[in-house]
């Protein structure tokens, strides 16, 4: 597949890295010579300096033979025009644009991106996606990551194993005997910054970060089995009233009426604007690093503080300060990938990466066939993929023990109608089953070759 990526920033470079690693023909366009040089030095892609929405630049990038354009520059208007030019002049079949300004995304303007007006197939809004991801994590406060799949029937959850975890030093194959009705499958372990798919003889150790798939109906029991009995957060402080903070508050007001939220915003005019947009959320003007403001927001009675300003360092420090003053948990937005592994030992409970969430959303539309969902895990060490099995698939009507999955690939769950099946060696996949698969980054290409025609999720 030939893909043009417009924008060589964090999102663009990561998308290009994913696609190039899987053998796609990728061209990256950016107006910055420095970013293009970095891309050229580190990735097996074509890279060119230029304005991504200019017809001559797109033509030079091979837009006439391109299957997909992904426009993720820092400027919404460039992204939109690049897609429009790609459609009008080069008939590019699939056009994806990142749009951050919420003014373009209001329901009243829903027809803006239709075929008759601005023919963009997929609009990616990082702010809305991040807000929804945070709201989901608030439902399971003991988790550092939580991914809903199969219409919410399955959850892939990331948890930290502490010294009090009841299943430490237990071979994973024994979990079924210990919890026969629990319905969970450990699909990945991160230990000392090394990630791997565990086997039945592997054990969980203190400090491990574990991803497991489970039946949503048993999620609370599964969390208890891992030593996490935290209740769903109902009192929240949001540090930062920018686009993400506002989107999060709006999401909570619309879908989580039992949650009480307060926003602390440093800019007075922005605080006034946010207050006018919200009906049930108290907005305080002040600095999240000011202990007096935290006390005014009743931080001692707060279950979760969510730091979502544009300043990574400020988010980290304000999260730690809020916990010192009584907040039970901290969810912290961090843009710099190099910070992610450093903050957990400091006491931050969960990190939110806008880059990773945006990449996941884009990958969902890059994957071909009967793809239902794609989620990138922890700096791209693996992808969780939800796919629909076809009658022609070689894995259908065959016990999993006889299906030769590549190393680094594991089936985490199977959904058949309303039934969630945690796979065992004798489990048989049926046509129309939804199959939840985890594949490590180095093995995605092998999975593509194995399932391209059969499960058809590429």
mmCIF file of N, CA and C in Angstrom, residues 183-288:
data_model
loop_
_atom_site.group_PDB
_atom_site.id
_atom_site.type_symbol
_atom_site.label_atom_id
_atom_site.label_comp_id
_atom_site.label_asym_id
_atom_site.label_seq_id
_atom_site.Cartn_x
_atom_site.Cartn_y
_atom_site.Cartn_z
ATOM 1 N N UNK A 183 -12.757 -15.717 34.036
ATOM 2 C CA UNK A 183 -12.715 -15.344 32.631
ATOM 3 C C UNK A 183 -11.726 -14.252 32.314
ATOM 4 N N UNK A 184 -10.422 -14.535 32.487
ATOM 5 C CA UNK A 184 -9.404 -13.561 32.090
ATOM 6 C C UNK A 184 -8.217 -14.279 31.479
ATOM 7 N N UNK A 185 -7.492 -13.566 30.637
ATOM 8 C CA UNK A 185 -6.302 -14.092 29.985
ATOM 9 C C UNK A 185 -5.222 -13.026 30.030
ATOM 10 N N UNK A 186 -4.083 -13.338 30.649
ATOM 11 C CA UNK A 186 -2.946 -12.414 30.661
ATOM 12 C C UNK A 186 -2.304 -12.441 29.276
ATOM 13 N N UNK A 187 -2.250 -11.288 28.621
ATOM 14 C CA UNK A 187 -1.776 -11.244 27.235
ATOM 15 C C UNK A 187 -0.414 -10.579 27.084
ATOM 16 N N UNK A 188 0.041 -9.827 28.077
ATOM 17 C CA UNK A 188 1.347 -9.182 27.965
ATOM 18 C C UNK A 188 1.839 -8.777 29.345
ATOM 19 N N UNK A 189 3.159 -8.797 29.515
ATOM 20 C CA UNK A 189 3.802 -8.349 30.746
ATOM 21 C C UNK A 189 4.942 -7.405 30.374
ATOM 22 N N UNK A 190 5.033 -6.286 31.081
ATOM 23 C CA UNK A 190 6.158 -5.363 30.933
ATOM 24 C C UNK A 190 6.968 -5.438 32.218
ATOM 25 N N UNK A 191 8.227 -5.843 32.096
ATOM 26 C CA UNK A 191 9.092 -6.030 33.269
ATOM 27 C C UNK A 191 10.436 -5.362 32.997
ATOM 28 N N UNK A 192 10.785 -4.400 33.833
ATOM 29 C CA UNK A 192 12.059 -3.692 33.678
ATOM 30 C C UNK A 192 12.207 -3.131 32.257
ATOM 31 N N UNK A 193 11.125 -2.509 31.777
ATOM 32 C CA UNK A 193 11.093 -1.881 30.455
ATOM 33 C C UNK A 193 11.188 -2.885 29.305
ATOM 34 N N UNK A 194 11.056 -4.175 29.603
ATOM 35 C CA UNK A 194 11.023 -5.197 28.548
ATOM 36 C C UNK A 194 9.641 -5.814 28.510
ATOM 37 N N UNK A 195 9.035 -5.859 27.333
ATOM 38 C CA UNK A 195 7.683 -6.402 27.197
ATOM 39 C C UNK A 195 7.734 -7.764 26.522
ATOM 40 N N UNK A 196 6.824 -8.656 26.933
ATOM 41 C CA UNK A 196 6.764 -9.983 26.325
ATOM 42 C C UNK A 196 5.379 -10.583 26.524
ATOM 43 N N UNK A 197 5.044 -11.522 25.638
ATOM 44 C CA UNK A 197 3.816 -12.298 25.787
ATOM 45 C C UNK A 197 4.154 -13.517 26.625
ATOM 46 N N UNK A 198 3.503 -13.681 27.774
ATOM 47 C CA UNK A 198 3.892 -14.759 28.684
ATOM 48 C C UNK A 198 3.349 -16.114 28.253
ATOM 49 N N UNK A 199 4.032 -17.153 28.697
ATOM 50 C CA UNK A 199 3.552 -18.519 28.527
ATOM 51 C C UNK A 199 2.935 -19.023 29.817
ATOM 52 N N UNK A 200 2.444 -20.243 29.791
ATOM 53 C CA UNK A 200 1.756 -20.799 30.953
ATOM 54 C C UNK A 200 2.628 -20.957 32.175
ATOM 55 N N UNK A 201 3.952 -21.086 31.983
ATOM 56 C CA UNK A 201 4.852 -21.266 33.122
ATOM 57 C C UNK A 201 5.374 -19.949 33.680
ATOM 58 N N UNK A 202 5.120 -18.852 32.988
ATOM 59 C CA UNK A 202 5.584 -17.550 33.474
ATOM 60 C C UNK A 202 4.800 -17.130 34.710
ATOM 61 N N UNK A 203 5.465 -16.340 35.559
ATOM 62 C CA UNK A 203 4.848 -15.840 36.779
ATOM 63 C C UNK A 203 4.931 -14.319 36.800
ATOM 64 N N UNK A 204 4.000 -13.707 37.520
ATOM 65 C CA UNK A 204 4.019 -12.259 37.691
ATOM 66 C C UNK A 204 4.845 -11.905 38.920
ATOM 67 N N UNK A 205 5.656 -10.855 38.796
ATOM 68 C CA UNK A 205 6.542 -10.423 39.865
ATOM 69 C C UNK A 205 6.174 -9.012 40.305
ATOM 70 N N UNK A 206 6.554 -8.626 41.529
ATOM 71 C CA UNK A 206 6.280 -7.255 41.976
ATOM 72 C C UNK A 206 6.901 -6.238 41.021
ATOM 73 N N UNK A 207 6.144 -5.222 40.682
ATOM 74 C CA UNK A 207 6.608 -4.202 39.756
ATOM 75 C C UNK A 207 6.247 -4.459 38.309
ATOM 76 N N UNK A 208 5.750 -5.658 38.005
ATOM 77 C CA UNK A 208 5.322 -5.947 36.635
ATOM 78 C C UNK A 208 4.107 -5.099 36.262
ATOM 79 N N UNK A 209 4.074 -4.673 35.025
ATOM 80 C CA UNK A 209 2.866 -4.077 34.450
ATOM 81 C C UNK A 209 2.235 -5.134 33.555
ATOM 82 N N UNK A 210 1.002 -5.481 33.862
ATOM 83 C CA UNK A 210 0.356 -6.631 33.232
ATOM 84 C C UNK A 210 -0.869 -6.176 32.453
ATOM 85 N N UNK A 211 -0.991 -6.663 31.226
ATOM 86 C CA UNK A 211 -2.213 -6.481 30.446
ATOM 87 C C UNK A 211 -2.979 -7.796 30.428
ATOM 88 N N UNK A 212 -4.280 -7.729 30.742
ATOM 89 C CA UNK A 212 -5.114 -8.923 30.643
ATOM 90 C C UNK A 212 -6.421 -8.596 29.936
ATOM 91 N N UNK A 213 -6.974 -9.599 29.262
ATOM 92 C CA UNK A 213 -8.292 -9.487 28.634
ATOM 93 C C UNK A 213 -9.296 -10.200 29.518
ATOM 94 N N UNK A 214 -10.477 -9.595 29.689
ATOM 95 C CA UNK A 214 -11.476 -10.240 30.537
ATOM 96 C C UNK A 214 -12.884 -9.873 30.097
ATOM 97 N N UNK A 215 -13.819 -10.708 30.517
ATOM 98 C CA UNK A 215 -15.244 -10.449 30.344
ATOM 99 C C UNK A 215 -15.595 -9.224 31.184
ATOM 100 N N UNK A 216 -16.210 -8.221 30.568
ATOM 101 C CA UNK A 216 -16.518 -6.994 31.291
ATOM 102 C C UNK A 216 -17.382 -7.235 32.522
ATOM 103 N N UNK A 217 -18.214 -8.265 32.491
ATOM 104 C CA UNK A 217 -19.083 -8.554 33.628
ATOM 105 C C UNK A 217 -18.286 -8.995 34.848
ATOM 106 N N UNK A 218 -17.053 -9.442 34.632
ATOM 107 C CA UNK A 218 -16.221 -9.930 35.730
ATOM 108 C C UNK A 218 -15.063 -8.985 36.037
ATOM 109 N N UNK A 219 -15.123 -7.756 35.511
ATOM 110 C CA UNK A 219 -13.979 -6.856 35.623
ATOM 111 C C UNK A 219 -13.632 -6.540 37.070
ATOM 112 N N UNK A 220 -14.627 -6.235 37.903
ATOM 113 C CA UNK A 220 -14.336 -5.892 39.296
ATOM 114 C C UNK A 220 -13.671 -7.055 40.025
ATOM 115 N N UNK A 221 -14.145 -8.277 39.782
ATOM 116 C CA UNK A 221 -13.527 -9.445 40.412
ATOM 117 C C UNK A 221 -12.112 -9.655 39.896
ATOM 118 N N UNK A 222 -11.900 -9.392 38.606
ATOM 119 C CA UNK A 222 -10.561 -9.534 38.045
ATOM 120 C C UNK A 222 -9.602 -8.532 38.677
ATOM 121 N N UNK A 223 -10.063 -7.300 38.866
ATOM 122 C CA UNK A 223 -9.217 -6.302 39.509
ATOM 123 C C UNK A 223 -8.879 -6.713 40.936
ATOM 124 N N UNK A 224 -9.844 -7.283 41.641
ATOM 125 C CA UNK A 224 -9.594 -7.761 43.004
ATOM 126 C C UNK A 224 -8.552 -8.866 42.995
ATOM 127 N N UNK A 225 -8.616 -9.753 42.002
ATOM 128 C CA UNK A 225 -7.642 -10.844 41.909
ATOM 129 C C UNK A 225 -6.225 -10.314 41.749
ATOM 130 N N UNK A 226 -6.085 -9.124 41.157
ATOM 131 C CA UNK A 226 -4.766 -8.518 40.998
ATOM 132 C C UNK A 226 -4.432 -7.553 42.140
ATOM 133 N N UNK A 227 -5.273 -7.527 43.161
ATOM 134 C CA UNK A 227 -4.993 -6.708 44.334
ATOM 135 C C UNK A 227 -5.479 -5.288 44.246
ATOM 136 N N UNK A 228 -6.364 -4.992 43.301
ATOM 137 C CA UNK A 228 -6.887 -3.636 43.134
ATOM 138 C C UNK A 228 -8.378 -3.638 43.437
ATOM 139 N N UNK A 229 -8.737 -2.990 44.536
ATOM 140 C CA UNK A 229 -10.139 -2.937 44.948
ATOM 141 C C UNK A 229 -10.646 -1.500 45.009
ATOM 142 N N UNK A 230 -10.006 -0.614 44.252
ATOM 143 C CA UNK A 230 -10.425 0.780 44.248
ATOM 144 C C UNK A 230 -11.831 0.921 43.652
ATOM 145 N N UNK A 231 -12.605 1.810 44.241
ATOM 146 C CA UNK A 231 -13.956 2.052 43.730
ATOM 147 C C UNK A 231 -13.891 3.092 42.615
ATOM 148 N N UNK A 232 -14.917 3.105 41.773
ATOM 149 C CA UNK A 232 -14.977 4.055 40.669
ATOM 150 C C UNK A 232 -14.927 5.488 41.189
ATOM 151 N N UNK A 233 -14.096 6.299 40.538
ATOM 152 C CA UNK A 233 -13.920 7.687 40.973
ATOM 153 C C UNK A 233 -15.209 8.481 40.789
ATOM 154 N N UNK A 234 -15.602 9.214 41.832
ATOM 155 C CA UNK A 234 -16.798 10.053 41.767
ATOM 156 C C UNK A 234 -16.479 11.525 42.014
ATOM 157 N N UNK A 235 -15.334 11.820 42.619
ATOM 158 C CA UNK A 235 -14.916 13.201 42.861
ATOM 159 C C UNK A 235 -13.569 13.412 42.172
ATOM 160 N N UNK A 236 -13.542 14.368 41.241
ATOM 161 C CA UNK A 236 -12.393 14.530 40.359
ATOM 162 C C UNK A 236 -12.005 15.996 40.283
ATOM 163 N N UNK A 237 -10.704 16.242 40.242
ATOM 164 C CA UNK A 237 -10.179 17.574 39.946
ATOM 165 C C UNK A 237 -9.440 17.495 38.619
ATOM 166 N N UNK A 238 -9.789 18.392 37.702
ATOM 167 C CA UNK A 238 -9.120 18.485 36.407
ATOM 168 C C UNK A 238 -8.192 19.686 36.443
ATOM 169 N N UNK A 239 -6.915 19.452 36.283
ATOM 170 C CA UNK A 239 -5.924 20.525 36.274
ATOM 171 C C UNK A 239 -5.680 20.943 34.830
ATOM 172 N N UNK A 240 -6.224 22.087 34.453
ATOM 173 C CA UNK A 240 -6.089 22.574 33.089
ATOM 174 C C UNK A 240 -7.423 22.641 32.386
ATOM 175 N N UNK A 241 -7.806 23.836 31.970
ATOM 176 C CA UNK A 241 -9.078 24.021 31.288
ATOM 177 C C UNK A 241 -8.927 24.251 29.801
ATOM 178 N N UNK A 242 -7.884 23.679 29.217
ATOM 179 C CA UNK A 242 -7.713 23.772 27.770
ATOM 180 C C UNK A 242 -8.712 22.887 27.047
ATOM 181 N N UNK A 243 -8.426 22.594 25.789
ATOM 182 C CA UNK A 243 -9.376 21.807 24.995
ATOM 183 C C UNK A 243 -9.615 20.425 25.585
ATOM 184 N N UNK A 244 -8.547 19.769 26.051
ATOM 185 C CA UNK A 244 -8.722 18.427 26.613
ATOM 186 C C UNK A 244 -9.489 18.495 27.925
ATOM 187 N N UNK A 245 -9.130 19.443 28.792
ATOM 188 C CA UNK A 245 -9.841 19.579 30.063
ATOM 189 C C UNK A 245 -11.312 19.878 29.863
ATOM 190 N N UNK A 246 -11.621 20.765 28.915
ATOM 191 C CA UNK A 246 -13.016 21.094 28.629
ATOM 192 C C UNK A 246 -13.748 19.893 28.036
ATOM 193 N N UNK A 247 -13.124 19.207 27.079
ATOM 194 C CA UNK A 247 -13.761 18.019 26.484
ATOM 195 C C UNK A 247 -14.017 16.949 27.538
ATOM 196 N N UNK A 248 -13.080 16.776 28.468
ATOM 197 C CA UNK A 248 -13.264 15.785 29.527
ATOM 198 C C UNK A 248 -14.435 16.159 30.419
ATOM 199 N N UNK A 249 -14.505 17.424 30.812
ATOM 200 C CA UNK A 249 -15.615 17.864 31.663
ATOM 201 C C UNK A 249 -16.952 17.696 30.950
ATOM 202 N N UNK A 250 -16.992 18.023 29.665
ATOM 203 C CA UNK A 250 -18.233 17.844 28.899
ATOM 204 C C UNK A 250 -18.606 16.374 28.794
ATOM 205 N N UNK A 251 -17.618 15.517 28.614
ATOM 206 C CA UNK A 251 -17.870 14.069 28.557
ATOM 207 C C UNK A 251 -18.424 13.564 29.881
ATOM 208 N N UNK A 252 -17.863 14.036 30.981
ATOM 209 C CA UNK A 252 -18.334 13.606 32.301
ATOM 210 C C UNK A 252 -19.748 14.102 32.562
ATOM 211 N N UNK A 253 -20.023 15.344 32.197
ATOM 212 C CA UNK A 253 -21.373 15.873 32.408
ATOM 213 C C UNK A 253 -22.410 15.118 31.578
ATOM 214 N N UNK A 254 -22.030 14.724 30.367
ATOM 215 C CA UNK A 254 -22.991 14.090 29.462
ATOM 216 C C UNK A 254 -23.236 12.625 29.791
ATOM 217 N N UNK A 255 -22.188 11.908 30.219
ATOM 218 C CA UNK A 255 -22.296 10.450 30.329
ATOM 219 C C UNK A 255 -22.098 9.904 31.737
ATOM 220 N N UNK A 256 -21.602 10.718 32.650
ATOM 221 C CA UNK A 256 -21.303 10.225 33.995
ATOM 222 C C UNK A 256 -21.919 11.169 35.030
ATOM 223 N N UNK A 257 -23.241 11.160 35.165
ATOM 224 C CA UNK A 257 -23.909 12.121 36.059
ATOM 225 C C UNK A 257 -23.557 11.940 37.531
ATOM 226 N N UNK A 258 -23.027 10.774 37.892
ATOM 227 C CA UNK A 258 -22.667 10.524 39.288
ATOM 228 C C UNK A 258 -21.305 11.118 39.647
ATOM 229 N N UNK A 259 -20.581 11.644 38.664
ATOM 230 C CA UNK A 259 -19.240 12.181 38.894
ATOM 231 C C UNK A 259 -19.317 13.690 39.126
ATOM 232 N N UNK A 260 -18.644 14.151 40.170
ATOM 233 C CA UNK A 260 -18.524 15.582 40.456
ATOM 234 C C UNK A 260 -17.116 16.032 40.084
ATOM 235 N N UNK A 261 -17.016 17.005 39.186
ATOM 236 C CA UNK A 261 -15.711 17.457 38.711
ATOM 237 C C UNK A 261 -15.505 18.935 39.000
ATOM 238 N N UNK A 262 -14.243 19.281 39.249
ATOM 239 C CA UNK A 262 -13.838 20.677 39.399
ATOM 240 C C UNK A 262 -12.616 20.909 38.526
ATOM 241 N N UNK A 263 -12.580 22.073 37.890
ATOM 242 C CA UNK A 263 -11.469 22.427 37.009
ATOM 243 C C UNK A 263 -10.684 23.572 37.631
ATOM 244 N N UNK A 264 -9.367 23.462 37.598
ATOM 245 C CA UNK A 264 -8.484 24.560 37.983
ATOM 246 C C UNK A 264 -7.782 25.049 36.723
ATOM 247 N N UNK A 265 -7.986 26.310 36.371
ATOM 248 C CA UNK A 265 -7.415 26.890 35.155
ATOM 249 C C UNK A 265 -6.701 28.197 35.502
ATOM 250 N N UNK A 266 -5.460 28.335 35.032
ATOM 251 C CA UNK A 266 -4.635 29.476 35.403
ATOM 252 C C UNK A 266 -5.055 30.766 34.701
ATOM 253 N N UNK A 267 -5.492 30.670 33.450
ATOM 254 C CA UNK A 267 -5.847 31.860 32.680
ATOM 255 C C UNK A 267 -7.269 32.295 33.018
ATOM 256 N N UNK A 268 -7.427 33.540 33.464
ATOM 257 C CA UNK A 268 -8.742 33.995 33.934
ATOM 258 C C UNK A 268 -9.793 33.979 32.820
ATOM 259 N N UNK A 269 -9.445 34.525 31.651
ATOM 260 C CA UNK A 269 -10.440 34.578 30.577
ATOM 261 C C UNK A 269 -10.814 33.174 30.109
ATOM 262 N N UNK A 270 -9.833 32.276 30.079
ATOM 263 C CA UNK A 270 -10.139 30.899 29.693
ATOM 264 C C UNK A 270 -11.029 30.237 30.743
ATOM 265 N N UNK A 271 -10.753 30.505 32.015
ATOM 266 C CA UNK A 271 -11.581 29.944 33.085
ATOM 267 C C UNK A 271 -13.022 30.422 32.954
ATOM 268 N N UNK A 272 -13.197 31.691 32.623
ATOM 269 C CA UNK A 272 -14.551 32.221 32.449
ATOM 270 C C UNK A 272 -15.242 31.568 31.252
ATOM 271 N N UNK A 273 -14.495 31.378 30.170
ATOM 272 C CA UNK A 273 -15.065 30.736 28.979
ATOM 273 C C UNK A 273 -15.501 29.306 29.286
ATOM 274 N N UNK A 274 -14.638 28.558 29.979
ATOM 275 C CA UNK A 274 -14.952 27.163 30.316
ATOM 276 C C UNK A 274 -16.169 27.099 31.232
ATOM 277 N N UNK A 275 -16.225 28.006 32.202
ATOM 278 C CA UNK A 275 -17.355 28.013 33.143
ATOM 279 C C UNK A 275 -18.678 28.239 32.418
ATOM 280 N N UNK A 276 -18.647 29.064 31.371
ATOM 281 C CA UNK A 276 -19.874 29.331 30.615
ATOM 282 C C UNK A 276 -20.319 28.122 29.797
ATOM 283 N N UNK A 277 -19.371 27.246 29.451
ATOM 284 C CA UNK A 277 -19.696 26.077 28.627
ATOM 285 C C UNK A 277 -20.241 24.909 29.448
ATOM 286 N N UNK A 278 -20.019 24.952 30.765
ATOM 287 C CA UNK A 278 -20.358 23.812 31.613
ATOM 288 C C UNK A 278 -21.495 24.167 32.559
ATOM 289 N N UNK A 279 -22.254 23.158 32.948
ATOM 290 C CA UNK A 279 -23.407 23.400 33.823
ATOM 291 C C UNK A 279 -23.224 22.819 35.220
ATOM 292 N N UNK A 280 -22.518 21.694 35.339
ATOM 293 C CA UNK A 280 -22.399 21.040 36.645
ATOM 294 C C UNK A 280 -20.977 21.047 37.187
ATOM 295 N N UNK A 281 -20.053 21.658 36.483
ATOM 296 C CA UNK A 281 -18.648 21.613 36.864
ATOM 297 C C UNK A 281 -18.203 22.962 37.420
ATOM 298 N N UNK A 282 -17.640 22.944 38.629
ATOM 299 C CA UNK A 282 -17.103 24.172 39.219
ATOM 300 C C UNK A 282 -15.747 24.475 38.595
ATOM 301 N N UNK A 283 -15.541 25.735 38.204
ATOM 302 C CA UNK A 283 -14.281 26.162 37.608
ATOM 303 C C UNK A 283 -13.610 27.160 38.537
ATOM 304 N N UNK A 284 -12.372 26.874 38.921
ATOM 305 C CA UNK A 284 -11.597 27.738 39.807
ATOM 306 C C UNK A 284 -10.465 28.380 39.016
ATOM 307 N N UNK A 285 -10.280 29.685 39.210
ATOM 308 C CA UNK A 285 -9.166 30.381 38.579
ATOM 309 C C UNK A 285 -7.972 30.307 39.517
ATOM 310 N N UNK A 286 -6.886 29.686 39.046
ATOM 311 C CA UNK A 286 -5.702 29.583 39.880
ATOM 312 C C UNK A 286 -4.696 28.617 39.291
ATOM 313 N N UNK A 287 -3.610 28.423 40.024
ATOM 314 C CA UNK A 287 -2.492 27.583 39.596
ATOM 315 C C UNK A 287 -2.587 26.228 40.284
ATOM 316 N N UNK A 288 -2.550 25.159 39.511
ATOM 317 C CA UNK A 288 -2.602 23.822 40.084
ATOM 318 C C UNK A 288 -1.414 23.488 40.958
#
